[in-house]
C-alpha positions as semicolon CSV with decimal commas, in nm:
position;residue;x (nm);y (nm);z (nm)
1;N;0,003;0,023;-0,038
2;A;0,295;0,290;0,077
3;V;0,415;0,177;-0,233
4;G;0,103;0,228;-0,464
5;N;0,127;0,534;-0,272
6;K;0,416;0,719;-0,342
7;R;0,371;0,581;-0,732
8;S;0,104;0,750;-0,709
9;I;0,245;1,031;-0,534
10;L;0,485;1,058;-0,825
11;K;0,275;0,944;-1,094
12;S;0,099;1,329;-1,029
13;H;0,357;1,500;-1,045
14;D;0,525;1,398;-1,315
15;D;0,201;1,473;-1,482
16;S;0,193;1,809;-1,287
17;V;0,242;2,144;-1,527
18;D;0,555;2,283;-1,250
19;H;0,694;1,962;-1,336
20;R;0,648;1,901;-1,736
21;N;0,855;2,273;-1,737
22;A;1,106;2,225;-1,569
23;V;1,202;1,923;-1,789
24;E;1,163;2,131;-2,077
25;K;1,425;2,404;-1,879
26;A;1,668;2,172;-1,790
27;E;1,624;1,977;-2,140
28;N;1,690;2,359;-2,315
29;F;2,006;2,458;-2,071
30;I;2,161;2,106;-2,204
31;S;2,084;2,171;-2,541
32;V;2,271;2,545;-2,485
33;C;2,563;2,380;-2,312
34;E;2,614;2,163;-2,602
35;G;2,574;2,394;-2,852
36;K;2,262;2,240;-2,997
37;K;2,095;2,574;-2,915
38;P;2,196;2,892;-2,944
39;S;2,176;3,075;-2,657
40;I;1,870;3,319;-2,540
41;C;2,181;3,646;-2,555
42;S;2,310;3,497;-2,870
43;S;1,902;3,555;-3,027
44;L;1,837;3,848;-2,891
45;S;2,208;3,987;-3,061
46;K;2,112;3,804;-3,361
47;A;1,792;3,967;-3,384
48;Y;1,921;4,308;-3,294
49;E;2,204;4,294;-3,508
50;D;1,917;4,206;-3,801
51;K;1,700;4,514;-3,684
52;V;2,062;4,711;-3,695
53;K;2,116;4,594;-4,082
54;K;1,791;4,665;-4,162
55;N;1,778;5,006;-4,056
56;H;2,122;5,025;-4,186
57;D;2,038;4,977;-4,505
58;I;1,709;5,166;-4,493
59;L;1,913;5,492;-4,477
60;L;2,143;5,388;-4,726
61;S;1,856;5,371;-4,930
62;I;1,724;5,722;-4,841
63;I;2,078;5,880;-4,856
64;D;2,136;5,706;-5,167
65;V;1,796;5,920;-5,353
66;I;2,029;6,209;-5,135
67;I;2,310;6,198;-5,342
68;V;2,189;6,169;-5,621
69;L;1,970;6,473;-5,598
70;G;2,234;6,638;-5,501
71;Q;2,488;6,546;-5,724
72;R;2,253;6,650;-6,008
73;N;2,174;6,973;-5,894
74;I;1,801;6,895;-5,820
75;A;1,552;7,025;-5,528
76;L;1,487;6,835;-5,288
77;R;1,145;6,964;-5,232
78;G;1,087;7,132;-5,535
79;N;0,884;6,970;-5,806
80;W;1,075;6,975;-6,180
81;D;0,760;6,953;-6,331
82;K;0,406;7,026;-6,065
83;I;0,126;6,913;-6,342
84;A;0,318;6,553;-6,393
85;H;0,438;6,520;-5,999
86;Q;0,172;6,489;-5,758
87;E;0,409;6,424;-5,499
88;D;0,605;6,613;-5,230
89;G;0,913;6,681;-5,409
90;N;1,130;6,529;-5,574
91;F;1,284;6,380;-5,261
92;Q;0,926;6,157;-5,209
93;F;0,906;6,096;-5,539
94;F;1,220;5,953;-5,600
95;I;1,194;5,761;-5,280
96;N;0,881;5,661;-5,415
97;W;1,012;5,503;-5,701
98;K;1,336;5,375;-5,591
99;S;1,116;5,172;-5,374
100;N;0,963;5,023;-5,668
101;F;1,263;4,776;-5,718
102;D;1,456;4,828;-5,333
103;T;1,234;4,563;-5,110
104;V;1,409;4,704;-4,812
105;L;1,306;4,995;-4,870
106;K;0,917;4,921;-4,995
107;D;0,856;4,725;-4,719
108;H;1,003;5,006;-4,449
109;L;0,670;5,327;-4,607
110;E;0,474;5,049;-4,578
111;T;0,499;4,952;-4,224
112;A;0,698;5,217;-4,058
113;H;0,450;5,452;-3,823
114;K;0,448;5,718;-3,989
115;S;0,681;5,890;-3,774
116;M;0,911;5,714;-3,818
117;T;1,032;5,675;-4,186
118;Y;1,333;5,909;-4,152
119;L;1,167;6,070;-4,473
120;S;1,092;6,404;-4,271
121;P;1,301;6,758;-4,386
122;Q;1,438;6,737;-4,037
123;I;1,584;6,399;-4,075
124;Q;1,641;6,500;-4,447
125;N;1,873;6,775;-4,355
126;E;2,025;6,613;-4,092
127;L;2,203;6,351;-4,341
128;I;2,233;6,615;-4,590
129;Q;2,467;6,772;-4,339
130;C;2,620;6,432;-4,285
131;C;2,739;6,390;-4,696
132;E;2,854;6,741;-4,649
133;L;3,065;6,641;-4,377
134;E;3,216;6,333;-4,558
135;I;3,224;6,488;-4,858
136;R;3,475;6,776;-4,669
137;E;3,640;6,519;-4,479
138;R;3,732;6,319;-4,795
139;I;3,867;6,702;-4,923
140;V;4,094;6,748;-4,653
141;Q;4,241;6,408;-4,676
142;K;4,284;6,491;-5,076
143;C;4,403;6,839;-5,005
144;K;4,645;6,653;-4,757
145;A;4,750;6,398;-4,935
146;S;4,865;6,654;-5,232
147;G;5,108;6,834;-5,048
148;F;5,053;7,112;-5,296
149;Y;4,736;7,293;-5,211
150;S;4,564;7,689;-5,174
151;I;4,280;7,775;-5,056
152;M;4,046;8,087;-5,215
153;A;3,755;8,321;-5,049
154;D;3,546;8,615;-5,180
155;E;3,303;8,808;-5,053
156;T;2,940;8,766;-5,161
157;T;2,627;8,907;-5,063
158;D;2,299;8,677;-5,145
159;V;1,934;8,662;-5,201
160;S;1,826;8,823;-4,852
161;V;2,159;9,065;-4,884
162;T;2,344;8,945;-4,574
163;E;2,763;8,928;-4,665
164;Q;2,899;8,578;-4,698
165;L;3,261;8,481;-4,771
166;S;3,286;8,192;-4,986
167;L;3,549;7,930;-4,985
168;C;3,701;7,698;-5,237
169;I;4,041;7,513;-5,264
170;R;4,245;7,416;-5,467
171;Y;4,488;7,106;-5,492
172;V;4,641;6,826;-5,697
173;D;4,429;6,533;-5,693
174;N;4,758;6,252;-5,647
175;D;4,476;5,986;-5,848
176;T;4,467;6,194;-6,179
177;Y;4,741;6,440;-6,068
178;E;4,451;6,709;-6,242
179;V;4,378;7,065;-6,029
180;R;4,062;7,057;-5,867
181;E;3,939;7,309;-5,736
182;D;3,583;7,216;-5,403
183;F;3,350;7,426;-5,286
184;L;3,330;7,418;-4,906
185;G;3,126;7,601;-4,794
186;F;2,978;7,974;-4,688
187;V;3,088;8,200;-4,396
188;E;2,912;8,416;-4,276
189;P;3,205;8,662;-4,182
190;K;3,111;8,894;-3,835
191;E;3,272;9,225;-4,045
192;V;3,325;9,278;-4,368
193;D;3,564;9,705;-4,320
194;A;3,854;9,436;-4,393
């Protein structure tokens, strides 16, 4: 009778939810230790890496559009043909066009919350500034490698009658052995008396 009583207690314990959960956790633990399953940390890390890569690819697609428009001197927020294109601007038109063959960008545009698309004018300006810094850094590196360069400055007045100093740099490009002139930017002078 005592043996039968112990068997029924063991059977009820064996069938309990707590016991089954403990067995499953022990099997998972052993599988992770033996390398048969990835750990929770590596699974979370992999998911994080995948998300970072996806966001990286989305931003590269958006930056690609900004760079192409900049190389062609096409305004991001303007339309060259307002009748034919009923878009918010050239940037949005080309983003939509690129999403036709860029599946990552298309998925992003279809699934992202409206405030998380990376397409706002503020984000556009931040990305343009990042491109500016990268371009300027490359020009500086080429000038340092060249050894021969000069800085050109000229004072001009813009449409709003603000005095500004335009800065350009002339240098010998070591890759092509050609003299190059690159625009560095405008600086607002504190005084214009000299």
